[in-house]
Coordinates of C-alpha atoms in Angstrom, one line a residue:
X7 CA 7.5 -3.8 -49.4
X8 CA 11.7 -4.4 -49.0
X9 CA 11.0 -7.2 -51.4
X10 CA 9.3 -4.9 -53.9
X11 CA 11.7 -2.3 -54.0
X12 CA 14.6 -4.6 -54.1
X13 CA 13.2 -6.6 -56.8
X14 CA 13.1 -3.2 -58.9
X15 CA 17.0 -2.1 -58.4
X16 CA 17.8 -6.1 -59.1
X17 CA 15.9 -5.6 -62.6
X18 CA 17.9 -2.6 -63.2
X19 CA 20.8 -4.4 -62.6
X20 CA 19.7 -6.9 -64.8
X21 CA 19.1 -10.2 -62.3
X22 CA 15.8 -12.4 -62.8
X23 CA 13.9 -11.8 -60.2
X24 CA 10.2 -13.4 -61.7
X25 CA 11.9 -17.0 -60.6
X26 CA 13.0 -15.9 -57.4
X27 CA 10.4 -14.0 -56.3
X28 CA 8.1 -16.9 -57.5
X29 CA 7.0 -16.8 -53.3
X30 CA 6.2 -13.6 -52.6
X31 CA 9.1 -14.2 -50.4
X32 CA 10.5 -10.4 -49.5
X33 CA 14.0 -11.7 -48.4
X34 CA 15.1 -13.8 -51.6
X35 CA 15.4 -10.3 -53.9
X36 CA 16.5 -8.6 -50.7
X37 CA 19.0 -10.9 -49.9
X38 CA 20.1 -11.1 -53.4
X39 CA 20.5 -7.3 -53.3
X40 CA 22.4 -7.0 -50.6
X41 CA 24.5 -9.3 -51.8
X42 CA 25.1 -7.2 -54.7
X43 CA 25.7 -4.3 -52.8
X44 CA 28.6 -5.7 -50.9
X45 CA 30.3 -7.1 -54.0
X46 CA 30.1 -3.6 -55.1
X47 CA 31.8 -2.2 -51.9
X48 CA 28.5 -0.9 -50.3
X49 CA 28.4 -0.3 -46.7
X50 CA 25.9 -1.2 -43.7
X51 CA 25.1 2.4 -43.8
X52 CA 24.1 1.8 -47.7
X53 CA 21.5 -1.0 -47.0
X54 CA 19.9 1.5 -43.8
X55 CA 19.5 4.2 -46.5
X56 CA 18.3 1.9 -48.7
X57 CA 15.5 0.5 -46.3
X58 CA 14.3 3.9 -44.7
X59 CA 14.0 5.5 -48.3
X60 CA 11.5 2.0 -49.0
X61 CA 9.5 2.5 -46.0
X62 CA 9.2 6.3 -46.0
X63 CA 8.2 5.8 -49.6
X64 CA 5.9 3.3 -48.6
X65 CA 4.4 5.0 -45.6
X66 CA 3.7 8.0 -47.7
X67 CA 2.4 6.6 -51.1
X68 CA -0.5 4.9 -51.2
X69 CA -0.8 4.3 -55.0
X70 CA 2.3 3.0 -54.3
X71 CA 1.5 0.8 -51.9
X72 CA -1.3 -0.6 -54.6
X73 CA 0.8 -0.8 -56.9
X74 CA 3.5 -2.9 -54.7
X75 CA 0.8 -5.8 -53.9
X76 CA -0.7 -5.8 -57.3
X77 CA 3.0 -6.2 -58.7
X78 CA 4.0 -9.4 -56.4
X79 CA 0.0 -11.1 -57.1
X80 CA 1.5 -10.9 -60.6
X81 CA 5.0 -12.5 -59.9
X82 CA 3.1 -14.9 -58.5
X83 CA 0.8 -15.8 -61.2
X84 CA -2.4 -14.3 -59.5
X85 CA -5.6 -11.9 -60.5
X86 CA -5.7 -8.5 -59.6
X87 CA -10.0 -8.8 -59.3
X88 CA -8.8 -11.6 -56.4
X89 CA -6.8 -9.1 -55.1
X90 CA -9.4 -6.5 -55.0
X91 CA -12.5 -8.9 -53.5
X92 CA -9.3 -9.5 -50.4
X93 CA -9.0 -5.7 -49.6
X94 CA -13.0 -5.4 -49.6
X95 CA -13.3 -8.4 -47.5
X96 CA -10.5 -7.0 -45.1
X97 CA -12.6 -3.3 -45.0
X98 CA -9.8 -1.8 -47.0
X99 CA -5.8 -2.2 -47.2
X100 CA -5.0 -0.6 -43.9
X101 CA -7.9 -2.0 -41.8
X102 CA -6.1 -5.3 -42.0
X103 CA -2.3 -4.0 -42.5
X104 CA -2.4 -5.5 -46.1
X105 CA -2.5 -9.0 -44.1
X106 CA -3.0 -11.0 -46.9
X107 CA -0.9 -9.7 -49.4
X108 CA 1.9 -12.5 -50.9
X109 CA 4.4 -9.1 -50.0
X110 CA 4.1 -9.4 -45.9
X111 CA 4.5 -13.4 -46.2
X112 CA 7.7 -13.9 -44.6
X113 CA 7.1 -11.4 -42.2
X114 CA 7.1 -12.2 -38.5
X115 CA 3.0 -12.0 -37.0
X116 CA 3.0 -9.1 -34.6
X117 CA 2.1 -10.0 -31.3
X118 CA -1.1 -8.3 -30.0
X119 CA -2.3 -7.4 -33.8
X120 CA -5.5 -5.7 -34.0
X121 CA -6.1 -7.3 -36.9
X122 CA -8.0 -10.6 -37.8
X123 CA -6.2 -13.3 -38.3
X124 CA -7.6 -16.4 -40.8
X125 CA -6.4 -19.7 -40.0
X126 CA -6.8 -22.9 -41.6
X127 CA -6.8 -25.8 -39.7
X128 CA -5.7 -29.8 -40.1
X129 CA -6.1 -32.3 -37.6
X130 CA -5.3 -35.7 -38.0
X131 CA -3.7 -37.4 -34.5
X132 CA -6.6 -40.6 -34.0
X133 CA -9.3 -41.6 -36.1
X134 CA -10.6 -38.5 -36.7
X135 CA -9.5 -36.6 -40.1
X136 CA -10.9 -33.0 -40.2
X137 CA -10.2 -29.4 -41.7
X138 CA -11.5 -26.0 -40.9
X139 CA -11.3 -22.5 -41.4
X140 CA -11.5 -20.3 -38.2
X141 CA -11.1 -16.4 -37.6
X142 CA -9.4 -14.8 -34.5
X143 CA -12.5 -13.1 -33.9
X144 CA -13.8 -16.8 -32.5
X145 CA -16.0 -17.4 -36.2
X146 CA -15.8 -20.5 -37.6
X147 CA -16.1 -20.3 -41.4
X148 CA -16.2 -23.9 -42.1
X149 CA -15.6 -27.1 -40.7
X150 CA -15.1 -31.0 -42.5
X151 CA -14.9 -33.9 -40.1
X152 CA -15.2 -37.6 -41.4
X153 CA -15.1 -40.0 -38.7
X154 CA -13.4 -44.0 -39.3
X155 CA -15.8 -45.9 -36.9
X156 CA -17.3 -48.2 -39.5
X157 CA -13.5 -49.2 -40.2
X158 CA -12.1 -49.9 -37.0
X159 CA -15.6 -51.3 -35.3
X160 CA -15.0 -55.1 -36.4
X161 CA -11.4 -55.0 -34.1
X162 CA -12.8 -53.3 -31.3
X163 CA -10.5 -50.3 -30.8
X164 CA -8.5 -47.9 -33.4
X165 CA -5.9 -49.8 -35.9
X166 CA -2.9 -47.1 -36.4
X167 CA -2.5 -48.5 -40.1
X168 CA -6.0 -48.0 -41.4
X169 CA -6.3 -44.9 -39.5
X170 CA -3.6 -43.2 -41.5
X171 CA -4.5 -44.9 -45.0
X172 CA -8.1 -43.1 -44.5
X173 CA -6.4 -39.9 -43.6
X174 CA -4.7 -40.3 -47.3
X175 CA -7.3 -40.4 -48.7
X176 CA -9.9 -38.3 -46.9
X177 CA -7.7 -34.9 -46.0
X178 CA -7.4 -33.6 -49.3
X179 CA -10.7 -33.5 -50.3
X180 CA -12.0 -31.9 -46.8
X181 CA -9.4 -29.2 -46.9
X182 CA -11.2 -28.4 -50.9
X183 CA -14.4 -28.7 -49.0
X184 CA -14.0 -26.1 -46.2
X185 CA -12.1 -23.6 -48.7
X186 CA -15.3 -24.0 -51.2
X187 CA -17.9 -23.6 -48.4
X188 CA -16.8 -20.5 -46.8
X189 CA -15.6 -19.2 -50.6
X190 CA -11.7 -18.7 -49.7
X191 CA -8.7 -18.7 -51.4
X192 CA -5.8 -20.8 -50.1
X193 CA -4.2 -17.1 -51.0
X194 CA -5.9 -15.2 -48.2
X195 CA -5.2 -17.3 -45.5
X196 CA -3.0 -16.4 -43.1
X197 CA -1.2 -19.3 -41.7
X198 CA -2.1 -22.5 -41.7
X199 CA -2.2 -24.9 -38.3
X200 CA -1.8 -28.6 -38.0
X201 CA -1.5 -31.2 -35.6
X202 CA 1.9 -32.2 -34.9
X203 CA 1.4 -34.3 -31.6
X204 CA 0.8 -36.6 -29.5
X205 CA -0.9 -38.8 -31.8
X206 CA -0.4 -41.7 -33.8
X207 CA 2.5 -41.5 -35.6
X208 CA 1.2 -41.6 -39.3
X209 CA -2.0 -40.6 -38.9
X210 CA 0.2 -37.0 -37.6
X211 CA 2.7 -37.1 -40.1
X212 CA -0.1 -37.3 -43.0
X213 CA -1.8 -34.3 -41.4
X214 CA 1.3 -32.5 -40.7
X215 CA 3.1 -33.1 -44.4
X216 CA -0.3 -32.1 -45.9
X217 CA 0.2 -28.2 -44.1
X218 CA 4.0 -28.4 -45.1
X219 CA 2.6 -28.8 -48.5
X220 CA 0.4 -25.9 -48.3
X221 CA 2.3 -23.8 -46.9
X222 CA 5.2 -24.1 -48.8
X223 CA 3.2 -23.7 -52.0
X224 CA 1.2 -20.8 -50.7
X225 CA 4.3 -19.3 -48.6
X226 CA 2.0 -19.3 -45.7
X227 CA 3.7 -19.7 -42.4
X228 CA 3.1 -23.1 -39.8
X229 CA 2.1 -23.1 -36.7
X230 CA 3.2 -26.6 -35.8
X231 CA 0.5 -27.5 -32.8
X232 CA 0.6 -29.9 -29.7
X233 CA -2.9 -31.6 -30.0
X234 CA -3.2 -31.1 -26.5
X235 CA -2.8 -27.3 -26.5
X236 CA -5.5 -27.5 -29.1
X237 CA -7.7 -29.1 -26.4
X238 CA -6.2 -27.0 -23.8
X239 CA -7.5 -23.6 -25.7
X240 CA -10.7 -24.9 -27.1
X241 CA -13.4 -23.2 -24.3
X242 CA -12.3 -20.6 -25.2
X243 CA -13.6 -20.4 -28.5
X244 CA -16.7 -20.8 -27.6
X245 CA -16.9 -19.1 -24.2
X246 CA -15.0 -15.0 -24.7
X247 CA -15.5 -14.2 -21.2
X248 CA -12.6 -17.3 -20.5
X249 CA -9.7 -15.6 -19.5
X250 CA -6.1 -17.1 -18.5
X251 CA -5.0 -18.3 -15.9
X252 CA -7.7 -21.5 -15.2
X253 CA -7.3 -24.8 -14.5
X254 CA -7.6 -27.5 -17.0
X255 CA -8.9 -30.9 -16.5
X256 CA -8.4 -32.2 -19.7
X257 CA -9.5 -35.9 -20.1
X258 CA -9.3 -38.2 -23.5
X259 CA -9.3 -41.2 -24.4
X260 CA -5.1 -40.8 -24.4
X261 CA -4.5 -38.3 -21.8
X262 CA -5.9 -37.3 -18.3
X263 CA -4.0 -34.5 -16.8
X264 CA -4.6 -31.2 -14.7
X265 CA -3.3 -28.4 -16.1
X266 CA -3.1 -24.8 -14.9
X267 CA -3.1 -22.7 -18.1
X268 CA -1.6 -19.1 -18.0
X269 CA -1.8 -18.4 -21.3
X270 CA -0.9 -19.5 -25.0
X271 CA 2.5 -21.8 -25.0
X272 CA 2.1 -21.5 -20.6
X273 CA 1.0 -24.6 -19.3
X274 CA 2.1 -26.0 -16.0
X275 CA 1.1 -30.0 -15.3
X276 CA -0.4 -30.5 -11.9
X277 CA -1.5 -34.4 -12.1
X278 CA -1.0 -36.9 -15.0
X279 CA -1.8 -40.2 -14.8
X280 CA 0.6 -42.8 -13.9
X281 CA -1.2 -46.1 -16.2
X282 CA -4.5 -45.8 -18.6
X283 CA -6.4 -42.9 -19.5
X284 CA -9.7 -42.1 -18.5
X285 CA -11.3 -42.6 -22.4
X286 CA -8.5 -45.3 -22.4
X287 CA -10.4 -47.1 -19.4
X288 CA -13.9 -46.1 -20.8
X289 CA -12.8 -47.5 -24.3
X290 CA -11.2 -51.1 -22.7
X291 CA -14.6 -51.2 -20.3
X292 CA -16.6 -51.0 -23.2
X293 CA -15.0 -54.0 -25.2
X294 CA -14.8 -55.9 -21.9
X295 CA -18.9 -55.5 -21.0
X296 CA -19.3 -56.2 -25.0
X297 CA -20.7 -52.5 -25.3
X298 CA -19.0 -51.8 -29.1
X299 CA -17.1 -49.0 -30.6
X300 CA -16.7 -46.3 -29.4
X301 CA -16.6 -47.0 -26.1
X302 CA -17.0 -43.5 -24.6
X303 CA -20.8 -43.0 -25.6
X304 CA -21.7 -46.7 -26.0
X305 CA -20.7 -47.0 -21.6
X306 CA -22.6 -43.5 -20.7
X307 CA -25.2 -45.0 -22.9
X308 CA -25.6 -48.5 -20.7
X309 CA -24.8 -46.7 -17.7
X310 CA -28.5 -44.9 -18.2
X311 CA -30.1 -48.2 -17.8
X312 CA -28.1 -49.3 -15.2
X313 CA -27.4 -49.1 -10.7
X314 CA -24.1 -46.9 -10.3
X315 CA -23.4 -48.8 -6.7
X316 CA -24.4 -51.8 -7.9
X317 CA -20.8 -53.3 -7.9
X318 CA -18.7 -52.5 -5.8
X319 CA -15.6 -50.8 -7.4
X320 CA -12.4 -49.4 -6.5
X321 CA -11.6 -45.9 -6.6
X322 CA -7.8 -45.5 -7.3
X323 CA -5.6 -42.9 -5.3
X324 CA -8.9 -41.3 -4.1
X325 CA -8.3 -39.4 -0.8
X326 CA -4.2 -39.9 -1.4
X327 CA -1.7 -37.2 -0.9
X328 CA -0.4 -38.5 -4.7
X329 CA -1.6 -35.5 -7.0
X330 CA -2.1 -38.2 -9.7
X331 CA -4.9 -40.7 -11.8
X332 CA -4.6 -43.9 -12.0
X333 CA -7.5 -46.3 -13.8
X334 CA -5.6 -49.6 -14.7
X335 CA -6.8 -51.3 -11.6
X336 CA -10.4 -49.9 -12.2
X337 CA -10.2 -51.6 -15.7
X338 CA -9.3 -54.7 -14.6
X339 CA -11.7 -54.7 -11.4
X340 CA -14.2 -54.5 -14.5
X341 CA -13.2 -57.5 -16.1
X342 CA -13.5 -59.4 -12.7
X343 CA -16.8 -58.2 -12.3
X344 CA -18.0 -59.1 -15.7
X345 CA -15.9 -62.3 -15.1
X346 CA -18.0 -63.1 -12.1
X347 CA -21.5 -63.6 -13.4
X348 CA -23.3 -61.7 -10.6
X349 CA -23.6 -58.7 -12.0
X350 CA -25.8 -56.7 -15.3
X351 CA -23.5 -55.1 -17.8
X352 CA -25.1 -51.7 -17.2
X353 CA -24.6 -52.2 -14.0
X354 CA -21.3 -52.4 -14.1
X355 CA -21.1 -50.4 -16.6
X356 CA -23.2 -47.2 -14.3
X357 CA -20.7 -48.4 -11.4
X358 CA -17.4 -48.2 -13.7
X359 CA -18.4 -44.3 -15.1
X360 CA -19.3 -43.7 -11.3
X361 CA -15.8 -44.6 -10.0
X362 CA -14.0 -42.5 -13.1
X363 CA -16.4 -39.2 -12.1
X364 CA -15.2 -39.7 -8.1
X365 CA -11.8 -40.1 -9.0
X366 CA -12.2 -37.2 -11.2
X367 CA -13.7 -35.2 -8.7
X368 CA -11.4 -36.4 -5.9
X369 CA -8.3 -35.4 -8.2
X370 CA -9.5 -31.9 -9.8
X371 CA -10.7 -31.0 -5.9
X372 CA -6.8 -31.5 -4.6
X373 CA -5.4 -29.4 -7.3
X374 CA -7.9 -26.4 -7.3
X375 CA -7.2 -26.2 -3.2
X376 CA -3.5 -25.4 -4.8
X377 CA -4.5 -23.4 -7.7
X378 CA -4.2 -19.7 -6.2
X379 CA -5.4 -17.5 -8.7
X380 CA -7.6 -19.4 -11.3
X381 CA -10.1 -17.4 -12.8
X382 CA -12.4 -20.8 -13.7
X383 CA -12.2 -24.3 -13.5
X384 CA -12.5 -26.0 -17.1
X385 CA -12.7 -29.3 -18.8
X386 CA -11.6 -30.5 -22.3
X387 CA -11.1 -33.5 -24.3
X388 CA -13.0 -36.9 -25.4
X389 CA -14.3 -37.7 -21.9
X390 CA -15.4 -34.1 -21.1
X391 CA -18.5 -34.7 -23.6
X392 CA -19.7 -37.3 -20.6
X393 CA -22.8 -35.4 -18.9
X394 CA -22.1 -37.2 -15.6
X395 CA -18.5 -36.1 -15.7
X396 CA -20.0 -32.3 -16.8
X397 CA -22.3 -32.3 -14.0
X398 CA -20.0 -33.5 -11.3
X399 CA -17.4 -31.3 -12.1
X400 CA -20.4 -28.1 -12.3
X401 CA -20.9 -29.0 -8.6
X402 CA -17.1 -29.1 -7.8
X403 CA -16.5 -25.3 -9.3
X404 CA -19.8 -24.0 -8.0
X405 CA -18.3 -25.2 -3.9
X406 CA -14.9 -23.4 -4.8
X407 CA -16.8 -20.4 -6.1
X408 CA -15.5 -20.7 -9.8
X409 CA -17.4 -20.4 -13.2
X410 CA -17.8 -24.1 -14.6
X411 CA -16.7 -23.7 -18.5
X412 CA -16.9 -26.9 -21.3
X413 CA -16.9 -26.7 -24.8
X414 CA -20.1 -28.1 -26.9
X415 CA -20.1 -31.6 -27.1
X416 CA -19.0 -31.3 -30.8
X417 CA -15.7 -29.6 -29.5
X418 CA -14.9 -31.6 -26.8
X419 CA -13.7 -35.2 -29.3
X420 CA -10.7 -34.3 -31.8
X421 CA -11.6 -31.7 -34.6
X422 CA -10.1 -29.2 -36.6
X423 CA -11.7 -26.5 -35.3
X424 CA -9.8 -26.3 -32.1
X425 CA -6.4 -27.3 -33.7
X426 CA -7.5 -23.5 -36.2
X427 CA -8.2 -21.1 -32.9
X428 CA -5.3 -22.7 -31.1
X429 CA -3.0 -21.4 -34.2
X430 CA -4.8 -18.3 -34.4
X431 CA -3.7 -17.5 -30.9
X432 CA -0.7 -18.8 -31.8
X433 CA 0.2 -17.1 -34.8
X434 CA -1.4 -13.4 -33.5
X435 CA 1.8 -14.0 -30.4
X436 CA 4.3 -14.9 -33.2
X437 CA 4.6 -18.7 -32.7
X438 CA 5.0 -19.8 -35.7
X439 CA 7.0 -22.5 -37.2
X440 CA 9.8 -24.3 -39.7
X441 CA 8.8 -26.9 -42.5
X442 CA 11.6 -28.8 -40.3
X443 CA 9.3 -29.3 -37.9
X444 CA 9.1 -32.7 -36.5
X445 CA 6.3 -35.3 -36.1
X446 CA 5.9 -36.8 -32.8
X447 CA 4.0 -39.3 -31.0
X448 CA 4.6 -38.3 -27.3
X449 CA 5.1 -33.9 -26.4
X450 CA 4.1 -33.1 -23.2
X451 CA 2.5 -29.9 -22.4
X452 CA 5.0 -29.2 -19.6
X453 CA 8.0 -30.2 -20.4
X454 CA 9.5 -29.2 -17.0
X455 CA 7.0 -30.9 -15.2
X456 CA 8.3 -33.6 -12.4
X457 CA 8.0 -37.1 -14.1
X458 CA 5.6 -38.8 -12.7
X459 CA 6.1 -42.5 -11.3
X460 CA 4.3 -45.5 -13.1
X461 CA 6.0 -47.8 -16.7
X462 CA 2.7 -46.4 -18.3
X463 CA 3.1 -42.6 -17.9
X464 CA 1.7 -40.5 -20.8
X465 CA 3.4 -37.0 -20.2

């Protein structure tokens, strides 16, 4: 609106403002006018009048107001018809604030907006490359996800190098794919969310640059987002009776931590674990028992077929004062089983996913005796798709009196999806972020939280 009416007086005044308005970005002729104004003398008073006179205009016009989005779609090199199928899909200009109009771009997301929010998503931390389009409203347009397996099989585990070569090659054509399937302009999203950490360091920065590059060309804001908070906010896409605060197990194949969630951007870290993972100790058991890739499904899969206290394993920190996991000495008790001779690799392998659901239990039990005022217990991430792990953990919230919530199994690995409704929530509070934004390997959650003791901490 300021940017319309500025660009206006700055033709009078004979600037170009086709070039830099190019963006639909408001404060480039705005800036440029006020800058004119105080070359000419003009007062703060001057640029107030000027601004009230816009917005009362505004306000009170609303063949102006057509006439202002029309004008920048121009400037911008787009089709009025486009326009028009926007404001029909949005039930008409004021049901959705003109929220996809190139003229509120630049402008700041409203916290608490009634309005739907469209957000396109990018994830691309592991092996997993995916896109997707997701509404505030919890509807998921369209989702892309093309998996790496067949690449990284023959060495057993995830090679960084090849993971982030596919991504390359693969993002570009799913982020065509999902606008195409739910019929979408890159024009009428409203921000659009990638993954900027904990991950792989190229496989994030391809995902991330990718969204810098849209959003740049698009002048659509970023919401920069910590993979983890993607997890962390994922039940409650599917589940809309999950309200904040509950406490979050959430358990992948990089991370295994206890969170207790009050809300979007409030996490505070209960329990980390001070060595492997809980997917990292699934995925090591695996190549140990010679199981394959991945080693998630391919141990619940043996584990089926096999005794669970067949061998006896240990159960780390179990019963310990210590808030925190630990599996690195269940790995390696693993290999000395399989070592040994005396034992079936399903058995081992229904004793190994035994131990990780008691330790598990054991761990999530101690926190939610400290966790005053959580509405639910819930569990997210790679390992939450195991249906032992599901099951225990439905036992655990049932004896505390909480609601058990999990995300389909889809949900629960990396996808796009999640990394979408994350920055929906995000972008409706007004998180939104610079194309300085950085790409990191390690972000904790919590970064206030106590560090925990142990070389192989993942915050």
């Amino acid at each position: 609106i300021i940017g319309d009416a500025a660009a206006r007086l700055l033709e009078v005044l004979g600037h170009d403002v086709r070039r830099a308005n190019h963006l639909g970005d408001w404060g480039t002729p705005f800036g440029m006018l006020v800058e004119h104004l105080l070359e000419q003398g003009g007062a703060r008073d001057d640029l107030t009048a000027f601004y009230q006179a816009a917005r009362a205009r505004f306000d009170a016009d609303e063949d102006f107001r057509t006439r202002s989005r029309r004008r920048v779609v121009a400037l911008q090199g787009g089709d009025e018809p486009r326009l028009d199928e926007r404001e029909r899909r949005a039930a008409g200009a004021d049901a959705k604030g003109a929220g996809h109009s190139a003229l509120v771009l630049a402008a700041p997301p409203v916290a608490g907006k009634a309005a739907m929010s469209l957000i396109l998503g990018i994830e691309s931390s592991c092996d997993e490359t995916a896109a997707a389009l997701v509404t505030s409203d919890r509807r998921i347009l369209a989702h892309r996800l093309a998996g790496q397996e067949a690449a990284h099989r023959p060495f057993g585990g995830v090679v960084p190098e090849i993971a982030a070569r596919a991504h390359v090659e693969i993002l570009p054509r799913l982020v065509e794919e999902v606008l195409a399937e739910a019929k979408i302009d890159l024009a009428e999203v409203d921000a659009i969310a990638a993954t900027a950490g904990p991950g792989l360091i190229g496989g994030v920065m391809v995902g991330l640059v990718t969204a810098k590059g849209l959003a740049l060309a698009s002048g659509k804001p970023l919401v920069a987002l910590n993979h983890l908070e993607g997890h962390a906010l994922s039940p409650m896409l599917s589940d809309p009776g999950l309200v904040f605060p509950y406490l979050l197990l959430l358990v992948s194949g990089g991370h295994c931590q206890l969170l207790f969630v009050e809300g979007v951007g409030r996490y505070r870290r209960r329990a980390t674990t001070i060595d492997d993972a809980a997917g990292e100790a699934f995925d090591k058991s695996a190549k140990l028992l010679g199981l394959g890739f991945p080693g998630g499904p391919a141990v619940e899969q043996a584990a089926q077929r096999g005794n669970p206290d067949a061998v006896p394993l240990p159960r780390p920190l179990v019963g310990s004062d210590e808030p925190h996991f630990s599996f690195a000495g269940l790995k390696s008790a693993v290999m000395r089983a399989k070592e040994g001779g005396r034992y079936l690799a399903e058995d081992i392998a229904a004793s190994f996913q035994q131990a990780v659901v008691d330790c598990l239990v054991d761990r999530t039990a101690r926190a939610l005796d400290r966790a005053d005022g959580a509405r639910a217990l819930v569990v997210a991430g790679g390992v939450a798709a195991n249906q032992s792990v599901r099951a225990a953990l439905t036992d655990l919230a049932a004896a505390h009196g909480l609601p058990f919530v999990a995300p389909p199994l889809w949900l629960c690995t990396d996808n796009a999806a999640m990394i979408a409704w994350a920055g929906a929530l995000r972008f409706d509070a007004g998180l939104v972020d610079g194309l300085d934004a950085p790409a990191r390997a390690r972000w904790p959650l919590d970064p206030e939280a106590e560090k925990a003791r142990g070389a192989g901490v993942k915050a």
